Coordinates of N, CA, C and O in Angstrom, one line a residue:
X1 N -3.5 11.3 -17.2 CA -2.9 11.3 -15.9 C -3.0 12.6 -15.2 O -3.5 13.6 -15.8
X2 N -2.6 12.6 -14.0 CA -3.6 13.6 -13.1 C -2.0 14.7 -13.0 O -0.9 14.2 -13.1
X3 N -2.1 15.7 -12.9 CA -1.2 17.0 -12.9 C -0.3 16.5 -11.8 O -1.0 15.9 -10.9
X4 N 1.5 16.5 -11.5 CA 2.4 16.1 -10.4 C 1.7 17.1 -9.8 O 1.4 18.2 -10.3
X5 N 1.4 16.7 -8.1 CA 1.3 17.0 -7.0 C -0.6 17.0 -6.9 O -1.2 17.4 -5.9
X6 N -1.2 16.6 -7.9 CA -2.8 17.1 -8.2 C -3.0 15.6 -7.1 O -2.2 14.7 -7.1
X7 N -4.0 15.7 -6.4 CA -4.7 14.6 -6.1 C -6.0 14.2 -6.6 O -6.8 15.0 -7.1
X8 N -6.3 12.9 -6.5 CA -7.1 11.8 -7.5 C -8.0 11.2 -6.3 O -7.6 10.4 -5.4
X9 N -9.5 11.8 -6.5 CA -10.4 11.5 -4.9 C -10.9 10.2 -5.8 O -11.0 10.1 -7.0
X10 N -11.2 9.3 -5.0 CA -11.5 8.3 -5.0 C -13.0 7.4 -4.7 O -12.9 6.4 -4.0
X11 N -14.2 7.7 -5.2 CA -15.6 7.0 -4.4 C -15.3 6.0 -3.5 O -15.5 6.0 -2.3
X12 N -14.7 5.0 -4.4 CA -15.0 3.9 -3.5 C -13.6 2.6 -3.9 O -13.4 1.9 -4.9
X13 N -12.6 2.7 -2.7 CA -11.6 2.2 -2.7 C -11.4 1.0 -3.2 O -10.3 0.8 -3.8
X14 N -12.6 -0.1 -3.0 CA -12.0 -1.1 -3.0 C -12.4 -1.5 -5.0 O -11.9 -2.4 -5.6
X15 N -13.1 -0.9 -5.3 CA -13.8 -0.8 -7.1 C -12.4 -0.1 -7.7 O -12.0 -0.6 -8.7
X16 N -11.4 1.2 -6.9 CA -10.5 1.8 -7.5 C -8.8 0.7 -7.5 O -7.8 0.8 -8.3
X17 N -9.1 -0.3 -6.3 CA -8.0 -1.1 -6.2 C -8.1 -2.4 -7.1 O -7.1 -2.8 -7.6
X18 N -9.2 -3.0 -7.2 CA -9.3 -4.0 -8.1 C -8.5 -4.4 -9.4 O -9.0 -4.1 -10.4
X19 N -7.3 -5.2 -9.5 CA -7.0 -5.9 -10.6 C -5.7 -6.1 -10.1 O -5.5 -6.3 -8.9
X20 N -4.7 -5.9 -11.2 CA -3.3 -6.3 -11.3 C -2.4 -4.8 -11.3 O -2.6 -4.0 -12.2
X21 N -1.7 -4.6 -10.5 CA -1.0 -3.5 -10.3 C 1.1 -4.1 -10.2 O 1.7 -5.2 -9.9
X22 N 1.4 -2.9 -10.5 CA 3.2 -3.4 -10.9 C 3.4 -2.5 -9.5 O 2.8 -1.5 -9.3
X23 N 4.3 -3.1 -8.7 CA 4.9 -2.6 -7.8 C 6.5 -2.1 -7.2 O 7.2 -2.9 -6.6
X24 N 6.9 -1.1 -7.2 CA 8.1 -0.7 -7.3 C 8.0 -0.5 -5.6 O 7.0 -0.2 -5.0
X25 N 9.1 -0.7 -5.3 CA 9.1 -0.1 -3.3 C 10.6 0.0 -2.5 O 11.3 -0.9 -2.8
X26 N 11.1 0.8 -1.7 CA 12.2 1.3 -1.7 C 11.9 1.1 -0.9 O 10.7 1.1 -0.7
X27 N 13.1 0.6 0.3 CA 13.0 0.3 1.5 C 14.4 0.8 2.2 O 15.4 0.2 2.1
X28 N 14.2 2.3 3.2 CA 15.2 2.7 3.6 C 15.5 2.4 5.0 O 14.4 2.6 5.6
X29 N 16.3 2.2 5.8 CA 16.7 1.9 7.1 C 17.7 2.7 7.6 O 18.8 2.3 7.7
X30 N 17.4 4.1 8.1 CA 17.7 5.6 8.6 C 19.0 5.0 9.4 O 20.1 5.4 8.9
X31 N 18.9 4.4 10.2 CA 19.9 4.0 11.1 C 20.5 3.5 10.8 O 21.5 4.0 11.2
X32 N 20.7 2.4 10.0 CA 22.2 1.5 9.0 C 22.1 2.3 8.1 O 22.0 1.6 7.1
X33 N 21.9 3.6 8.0 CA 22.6 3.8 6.1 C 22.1 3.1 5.2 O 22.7 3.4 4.1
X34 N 21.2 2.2 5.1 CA 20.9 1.3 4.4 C 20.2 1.0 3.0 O 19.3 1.7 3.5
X35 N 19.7 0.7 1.7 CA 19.0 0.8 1.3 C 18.2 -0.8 0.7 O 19.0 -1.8 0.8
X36 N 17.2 -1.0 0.2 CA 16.5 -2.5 -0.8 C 15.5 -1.9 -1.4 O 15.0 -0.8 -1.4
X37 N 15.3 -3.0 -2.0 CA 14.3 -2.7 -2.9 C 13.4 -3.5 -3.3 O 14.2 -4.5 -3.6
X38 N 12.6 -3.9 -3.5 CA 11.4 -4.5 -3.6 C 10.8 -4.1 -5.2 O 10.5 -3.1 -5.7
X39 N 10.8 -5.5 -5.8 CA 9.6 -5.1 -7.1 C 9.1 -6.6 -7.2 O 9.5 -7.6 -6.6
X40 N 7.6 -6.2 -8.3 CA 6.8 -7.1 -8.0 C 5.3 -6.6 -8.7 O 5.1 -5.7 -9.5
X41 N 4.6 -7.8 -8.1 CA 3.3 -7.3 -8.5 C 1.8 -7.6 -7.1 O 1.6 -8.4 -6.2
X42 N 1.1 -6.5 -7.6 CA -0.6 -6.8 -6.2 C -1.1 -7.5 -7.1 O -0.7 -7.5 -8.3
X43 N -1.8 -8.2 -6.7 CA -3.8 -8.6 -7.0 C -4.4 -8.6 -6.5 O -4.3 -9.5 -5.6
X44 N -5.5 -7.6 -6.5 CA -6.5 -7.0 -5.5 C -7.5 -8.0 -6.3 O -7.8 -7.8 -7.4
X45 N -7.9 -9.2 -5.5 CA -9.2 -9.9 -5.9 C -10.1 -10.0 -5.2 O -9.9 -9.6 -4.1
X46 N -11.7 -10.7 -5.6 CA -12.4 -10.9 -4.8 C -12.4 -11.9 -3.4 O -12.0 -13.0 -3.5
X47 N -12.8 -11.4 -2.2 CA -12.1 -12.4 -1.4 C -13.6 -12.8 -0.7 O -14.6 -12.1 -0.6
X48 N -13.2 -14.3 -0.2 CA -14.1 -14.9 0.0 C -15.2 -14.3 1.4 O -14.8 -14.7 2.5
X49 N -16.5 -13.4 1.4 CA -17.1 -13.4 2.3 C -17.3 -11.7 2.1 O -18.0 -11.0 2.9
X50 N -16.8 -11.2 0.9 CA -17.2 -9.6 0.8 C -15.0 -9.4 0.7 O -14.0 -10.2 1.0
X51 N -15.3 -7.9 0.1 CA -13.9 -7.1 0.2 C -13.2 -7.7 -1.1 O -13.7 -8.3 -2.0
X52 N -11.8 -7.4 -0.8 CA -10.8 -7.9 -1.5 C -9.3 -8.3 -1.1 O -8.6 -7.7 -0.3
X53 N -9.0 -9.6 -1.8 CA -8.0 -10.7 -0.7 C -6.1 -9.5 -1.4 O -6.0 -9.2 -2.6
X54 N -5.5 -9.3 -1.0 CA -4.3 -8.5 -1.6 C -3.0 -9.5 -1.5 O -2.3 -9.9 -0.5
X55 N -2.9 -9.8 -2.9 CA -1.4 -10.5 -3.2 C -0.5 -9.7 -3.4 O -0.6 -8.9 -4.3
X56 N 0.5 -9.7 -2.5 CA 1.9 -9.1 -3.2 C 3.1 -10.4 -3.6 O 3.1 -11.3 -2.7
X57 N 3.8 -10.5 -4.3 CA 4.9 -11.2 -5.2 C 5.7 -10.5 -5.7 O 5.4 -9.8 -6.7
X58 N 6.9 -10.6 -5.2 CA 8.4 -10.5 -6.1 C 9.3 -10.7 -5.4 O 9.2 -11.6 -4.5
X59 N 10.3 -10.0 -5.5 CA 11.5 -10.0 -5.1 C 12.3 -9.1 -4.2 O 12.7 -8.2 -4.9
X60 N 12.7 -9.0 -3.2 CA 13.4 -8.1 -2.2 C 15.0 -8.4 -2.3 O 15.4 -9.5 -2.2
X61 N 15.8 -7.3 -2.5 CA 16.9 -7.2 -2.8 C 17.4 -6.4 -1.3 O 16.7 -5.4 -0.9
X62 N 18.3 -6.8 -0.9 CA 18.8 -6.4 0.7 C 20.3 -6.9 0.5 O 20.6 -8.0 0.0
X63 N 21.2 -5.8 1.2 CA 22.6 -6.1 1.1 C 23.2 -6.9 -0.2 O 24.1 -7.6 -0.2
X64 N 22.3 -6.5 -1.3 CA 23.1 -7.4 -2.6 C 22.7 -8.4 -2.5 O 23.0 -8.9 -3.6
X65 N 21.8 -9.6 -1.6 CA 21.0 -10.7 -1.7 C 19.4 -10.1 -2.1 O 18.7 -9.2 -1.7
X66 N 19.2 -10.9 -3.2 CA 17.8 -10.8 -3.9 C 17.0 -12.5 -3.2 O 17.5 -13.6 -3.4
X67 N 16.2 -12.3 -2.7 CA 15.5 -13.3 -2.3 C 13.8 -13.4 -2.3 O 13.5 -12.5 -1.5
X68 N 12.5 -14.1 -3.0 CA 11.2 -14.0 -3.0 C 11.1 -13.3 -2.2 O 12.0 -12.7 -1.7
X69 N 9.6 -13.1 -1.9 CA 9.0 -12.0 -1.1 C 7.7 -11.9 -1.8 O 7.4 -11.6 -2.9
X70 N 7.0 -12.3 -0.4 CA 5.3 -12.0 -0.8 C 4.4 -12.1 0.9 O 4.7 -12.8 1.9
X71 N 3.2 -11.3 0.7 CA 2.4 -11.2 1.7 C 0.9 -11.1 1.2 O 0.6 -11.2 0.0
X72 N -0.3 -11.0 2.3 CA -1.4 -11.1 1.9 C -2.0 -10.3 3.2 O -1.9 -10.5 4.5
X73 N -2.6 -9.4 2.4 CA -3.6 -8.5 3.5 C -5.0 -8.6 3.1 O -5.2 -9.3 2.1
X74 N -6.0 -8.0 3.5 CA -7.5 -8.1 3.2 C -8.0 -6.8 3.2 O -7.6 -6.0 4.1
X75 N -8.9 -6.5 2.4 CA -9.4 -4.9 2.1 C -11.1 -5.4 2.2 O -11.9 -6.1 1.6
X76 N -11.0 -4.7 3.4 CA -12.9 -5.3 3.8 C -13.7 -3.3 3.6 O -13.2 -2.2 3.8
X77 N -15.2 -3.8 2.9 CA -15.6 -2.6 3.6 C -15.7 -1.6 4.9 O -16.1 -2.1 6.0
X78 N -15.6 -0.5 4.9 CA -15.7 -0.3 6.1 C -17.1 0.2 6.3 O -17.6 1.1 5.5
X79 N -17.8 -0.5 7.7 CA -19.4 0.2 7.5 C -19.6 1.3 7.9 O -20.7 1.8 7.9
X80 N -18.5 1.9 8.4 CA -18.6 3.6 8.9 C -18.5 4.3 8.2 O -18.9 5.4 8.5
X81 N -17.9 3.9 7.2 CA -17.0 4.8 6.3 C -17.8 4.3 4.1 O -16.9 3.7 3.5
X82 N -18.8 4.6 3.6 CA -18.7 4.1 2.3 C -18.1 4.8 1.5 O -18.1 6.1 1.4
X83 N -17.3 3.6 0.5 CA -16.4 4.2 -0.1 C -14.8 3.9 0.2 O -13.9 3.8 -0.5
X84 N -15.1 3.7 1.9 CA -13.8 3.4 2.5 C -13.4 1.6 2.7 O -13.9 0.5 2.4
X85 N -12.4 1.9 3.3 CA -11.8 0.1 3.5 C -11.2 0.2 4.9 O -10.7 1.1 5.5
X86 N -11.7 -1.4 5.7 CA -10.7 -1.8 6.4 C -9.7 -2.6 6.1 O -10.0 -3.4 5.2
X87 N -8.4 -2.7 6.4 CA -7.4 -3.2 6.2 C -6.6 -4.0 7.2 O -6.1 -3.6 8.2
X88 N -6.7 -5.6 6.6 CA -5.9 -6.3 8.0 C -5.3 -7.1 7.2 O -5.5 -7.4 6.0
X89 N -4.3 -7.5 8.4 CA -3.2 -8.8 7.9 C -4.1 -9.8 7.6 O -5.3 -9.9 7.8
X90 N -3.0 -10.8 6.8 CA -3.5 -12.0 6.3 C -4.3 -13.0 7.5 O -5.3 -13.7 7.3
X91 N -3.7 -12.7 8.9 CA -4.3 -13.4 9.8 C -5.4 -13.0 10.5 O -5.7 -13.4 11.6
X92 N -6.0 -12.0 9.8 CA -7.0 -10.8 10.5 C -7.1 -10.2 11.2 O -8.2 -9.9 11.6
X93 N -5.6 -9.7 11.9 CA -5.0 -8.6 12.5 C -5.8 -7.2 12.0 O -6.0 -7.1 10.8
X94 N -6.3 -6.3 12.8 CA -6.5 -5.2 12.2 C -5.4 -4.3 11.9 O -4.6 -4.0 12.8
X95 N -5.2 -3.8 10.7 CA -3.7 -3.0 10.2 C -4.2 -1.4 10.3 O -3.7 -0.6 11.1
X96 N -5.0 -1.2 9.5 CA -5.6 0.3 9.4 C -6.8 0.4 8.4 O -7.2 -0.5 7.7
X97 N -7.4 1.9 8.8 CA -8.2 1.9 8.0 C -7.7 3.0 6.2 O -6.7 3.8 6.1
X98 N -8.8 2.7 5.0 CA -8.2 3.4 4.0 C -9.1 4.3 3.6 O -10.1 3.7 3.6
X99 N -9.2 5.4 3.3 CA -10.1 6.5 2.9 C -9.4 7.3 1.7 O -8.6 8.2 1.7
X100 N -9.9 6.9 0.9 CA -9.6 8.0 -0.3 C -9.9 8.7 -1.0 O -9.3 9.2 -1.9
X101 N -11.4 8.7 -0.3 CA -12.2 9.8 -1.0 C -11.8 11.2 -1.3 O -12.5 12.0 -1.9
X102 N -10.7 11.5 -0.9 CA -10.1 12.9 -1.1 C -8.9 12.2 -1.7 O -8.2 12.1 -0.8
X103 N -8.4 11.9 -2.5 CA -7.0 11.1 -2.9 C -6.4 11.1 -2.0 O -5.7 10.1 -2.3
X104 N -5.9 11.5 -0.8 CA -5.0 11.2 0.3 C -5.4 10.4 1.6 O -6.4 10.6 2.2
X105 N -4.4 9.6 1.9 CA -5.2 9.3 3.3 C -3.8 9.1 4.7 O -2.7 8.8 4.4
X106 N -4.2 9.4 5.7 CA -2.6 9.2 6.5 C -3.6 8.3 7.5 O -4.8 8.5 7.9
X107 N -2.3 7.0 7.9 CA -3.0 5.9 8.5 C -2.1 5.9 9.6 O -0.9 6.2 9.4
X108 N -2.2 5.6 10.5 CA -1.4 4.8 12.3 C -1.3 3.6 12.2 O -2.2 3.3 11.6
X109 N -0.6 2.4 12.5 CA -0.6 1.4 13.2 C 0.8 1.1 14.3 O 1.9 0.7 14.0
X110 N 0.3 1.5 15.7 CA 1.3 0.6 16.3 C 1.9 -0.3 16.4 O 1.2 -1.3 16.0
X111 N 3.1 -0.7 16.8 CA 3.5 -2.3 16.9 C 5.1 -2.5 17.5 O 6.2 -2.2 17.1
X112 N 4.4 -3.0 19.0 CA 5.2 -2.8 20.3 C 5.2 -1.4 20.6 O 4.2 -0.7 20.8
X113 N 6.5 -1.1 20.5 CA 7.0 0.3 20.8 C 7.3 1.5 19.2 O 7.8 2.6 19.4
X114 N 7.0 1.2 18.5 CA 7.3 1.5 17.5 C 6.0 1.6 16.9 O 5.1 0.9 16.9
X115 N 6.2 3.2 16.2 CA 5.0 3.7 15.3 C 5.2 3.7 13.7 O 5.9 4.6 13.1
X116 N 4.3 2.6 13.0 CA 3.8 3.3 11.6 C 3.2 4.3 11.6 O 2.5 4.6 12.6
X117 N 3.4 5.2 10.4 CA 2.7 5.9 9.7 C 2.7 6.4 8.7 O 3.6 7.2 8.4
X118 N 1.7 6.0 7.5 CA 1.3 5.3 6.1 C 1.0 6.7 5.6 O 0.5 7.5 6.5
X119 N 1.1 7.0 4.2 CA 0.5 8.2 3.6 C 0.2 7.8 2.2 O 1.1 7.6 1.4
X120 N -0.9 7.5 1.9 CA -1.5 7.0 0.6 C -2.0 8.3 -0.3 O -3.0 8.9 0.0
X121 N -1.3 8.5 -1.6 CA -1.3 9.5 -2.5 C -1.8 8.6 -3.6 O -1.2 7.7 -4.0
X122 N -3.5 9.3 -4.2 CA -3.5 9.0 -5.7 C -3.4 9.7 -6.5 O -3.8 10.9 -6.4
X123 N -2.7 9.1 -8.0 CA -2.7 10.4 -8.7 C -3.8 10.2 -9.9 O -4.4 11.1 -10.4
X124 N -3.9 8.7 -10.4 CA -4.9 9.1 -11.5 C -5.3 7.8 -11.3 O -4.9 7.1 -10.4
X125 N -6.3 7.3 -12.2 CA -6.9 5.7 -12.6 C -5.7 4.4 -12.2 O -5.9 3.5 -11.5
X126 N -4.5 4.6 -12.9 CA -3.6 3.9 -12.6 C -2.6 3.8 -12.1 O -1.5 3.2 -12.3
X127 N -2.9 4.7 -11.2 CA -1.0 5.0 -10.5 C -1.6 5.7 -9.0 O -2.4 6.6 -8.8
X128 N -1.0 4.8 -7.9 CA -1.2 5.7 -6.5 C 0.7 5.2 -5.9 O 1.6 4.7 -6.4
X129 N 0.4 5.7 -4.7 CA 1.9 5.4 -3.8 C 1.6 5.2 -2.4 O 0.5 5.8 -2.0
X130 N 2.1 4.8 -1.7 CA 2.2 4.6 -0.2 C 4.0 5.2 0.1 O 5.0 4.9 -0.6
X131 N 3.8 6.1 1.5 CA 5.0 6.4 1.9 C 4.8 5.6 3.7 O 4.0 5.8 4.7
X132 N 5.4 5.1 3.6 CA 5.2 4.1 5.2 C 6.6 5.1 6.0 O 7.6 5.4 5.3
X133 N 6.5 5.4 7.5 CA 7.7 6.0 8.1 C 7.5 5.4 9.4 O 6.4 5.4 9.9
X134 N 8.3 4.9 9.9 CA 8.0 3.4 10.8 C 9.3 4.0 11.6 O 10.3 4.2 11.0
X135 N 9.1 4.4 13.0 CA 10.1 4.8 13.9 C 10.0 4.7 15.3 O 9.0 5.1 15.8
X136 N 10.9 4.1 16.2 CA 11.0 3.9 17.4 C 12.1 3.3 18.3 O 13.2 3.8 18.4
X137 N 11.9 2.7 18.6 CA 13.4 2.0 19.2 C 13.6 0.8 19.0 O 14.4 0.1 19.6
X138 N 13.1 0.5 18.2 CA 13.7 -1.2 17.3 C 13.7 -0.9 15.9 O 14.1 -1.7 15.1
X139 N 13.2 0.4 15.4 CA 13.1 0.8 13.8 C 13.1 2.2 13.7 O 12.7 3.0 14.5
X140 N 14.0 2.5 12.4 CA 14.0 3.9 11.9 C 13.9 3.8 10.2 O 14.8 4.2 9.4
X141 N 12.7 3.2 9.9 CA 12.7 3.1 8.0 C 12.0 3.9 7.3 O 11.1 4.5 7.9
X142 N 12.1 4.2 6.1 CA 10.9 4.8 5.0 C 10.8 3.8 4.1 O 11.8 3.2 3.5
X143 N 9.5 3.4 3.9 CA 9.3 2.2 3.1 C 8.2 3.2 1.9 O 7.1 3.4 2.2
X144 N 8.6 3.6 0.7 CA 8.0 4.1 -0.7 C 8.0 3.0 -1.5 O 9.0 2.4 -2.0
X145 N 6.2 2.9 -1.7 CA 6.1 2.1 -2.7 C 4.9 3.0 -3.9 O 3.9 3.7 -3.8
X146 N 5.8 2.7 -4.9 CA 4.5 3.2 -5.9 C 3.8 1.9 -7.0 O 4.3 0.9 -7.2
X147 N 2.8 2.3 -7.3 CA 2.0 1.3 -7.5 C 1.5 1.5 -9.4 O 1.2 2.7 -9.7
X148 N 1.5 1.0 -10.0 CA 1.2 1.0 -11.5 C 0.0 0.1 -12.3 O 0.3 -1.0 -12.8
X149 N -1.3 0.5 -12.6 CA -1.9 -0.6 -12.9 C -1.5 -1.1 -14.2 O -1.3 -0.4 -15.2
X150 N -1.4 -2.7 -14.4 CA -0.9 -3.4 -15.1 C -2.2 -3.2 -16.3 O -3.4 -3.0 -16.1
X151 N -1.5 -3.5 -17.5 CA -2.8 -3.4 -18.4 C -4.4 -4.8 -18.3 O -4.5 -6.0 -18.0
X152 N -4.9 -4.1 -18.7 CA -6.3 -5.1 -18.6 C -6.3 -4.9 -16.8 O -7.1 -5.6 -16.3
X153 N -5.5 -4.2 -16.0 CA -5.8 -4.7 -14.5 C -6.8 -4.4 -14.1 O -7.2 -5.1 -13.2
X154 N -7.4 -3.4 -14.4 CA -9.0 -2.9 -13.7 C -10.2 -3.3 -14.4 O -10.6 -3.3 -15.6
X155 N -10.9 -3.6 -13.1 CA -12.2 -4.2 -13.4 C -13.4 -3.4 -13.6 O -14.5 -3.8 -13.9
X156 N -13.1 -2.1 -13.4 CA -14.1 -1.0 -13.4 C -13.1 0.3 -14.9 O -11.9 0.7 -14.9
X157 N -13.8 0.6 -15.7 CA -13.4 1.4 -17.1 C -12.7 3.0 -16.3 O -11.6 3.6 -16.4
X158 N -14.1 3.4 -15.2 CA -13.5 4.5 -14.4 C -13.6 4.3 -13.2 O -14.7 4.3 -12.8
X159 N -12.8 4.1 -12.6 CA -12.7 3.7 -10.8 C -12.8 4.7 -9.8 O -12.4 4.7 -8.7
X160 N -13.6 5.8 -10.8 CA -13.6 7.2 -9.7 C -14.7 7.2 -9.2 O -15.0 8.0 -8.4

């Protein structure tokens, strides 16, 4: 495992995301005081036409109700970028782009009036995090998720 605060550069994102990953995610809402939480699991698989299709599954706990919870985004090459990924919603929305060839990457996505902004930290073969801070006038949250590769999850021995 890579030294706390060391960063983990990355060749080629979508070879380092591949398999089954355990998902932990805190979900804060600045403005209500609020806190949830999210656990679960990804599967970064092959998706039909190039890239990889991204399952998330589990469970979201909010105000003491625990209820499912799952989404699907897509991790396409990016041709500008090798090594790197595009990233869109399940409906092929474009969401952001991912670059990790330096272990870190900080991403934008608008929506409406309100700004994401993603900070993706790796630290070694099986462990990265996303810190999401999403602020405007309909939202004030920090959404931290950290990510754990599940055993047998990677399809590559070294994903660097």
């Amino acid at each position: 495992m890579g030294v706390a605060g060391e960063l983990w550069p990355v060749s080629d994102v979508l070879v380092y995301l591949t398999g089954s990953w355990r998902v932990e995610r805190t979900v804060r809402d600045l403005a209500a005081d609020a806190t949830g939480t999210f656990t679960g699991t990804t599967e970064f698989t092959a998706a039909a036409g190039g890239g990889l299709r991204h399952f998330e599954s589990g469970s979201f706990t909010w105000h003491g109700t625990t209820r499912p919870a799952e989404r699907t985004l897509f991790f396409e090459p990016d041709p500008d970028a090798p090594g790197a990924a595009v990233v869109r919603f399940g409906d092929g929305r474009f969401f952001h782009g991912l670059d990790l060839r330096t272990g870190r990457h900080v991403a934008d996505h608008p929506c409406s009036a309100d700004l994401y902004r993603g900070e993706f930290t790796v630290y070694d073969a099986g462990r990265w995090r996303t810190v999401w801070r999403v602020k405007g006038p309909a939202k004030d949250l920090l959404l931290t998720t950290d990510y754990r590769r599940q055993a047998g999850g990677s399809s590559a021995p070294d994903a660097r």
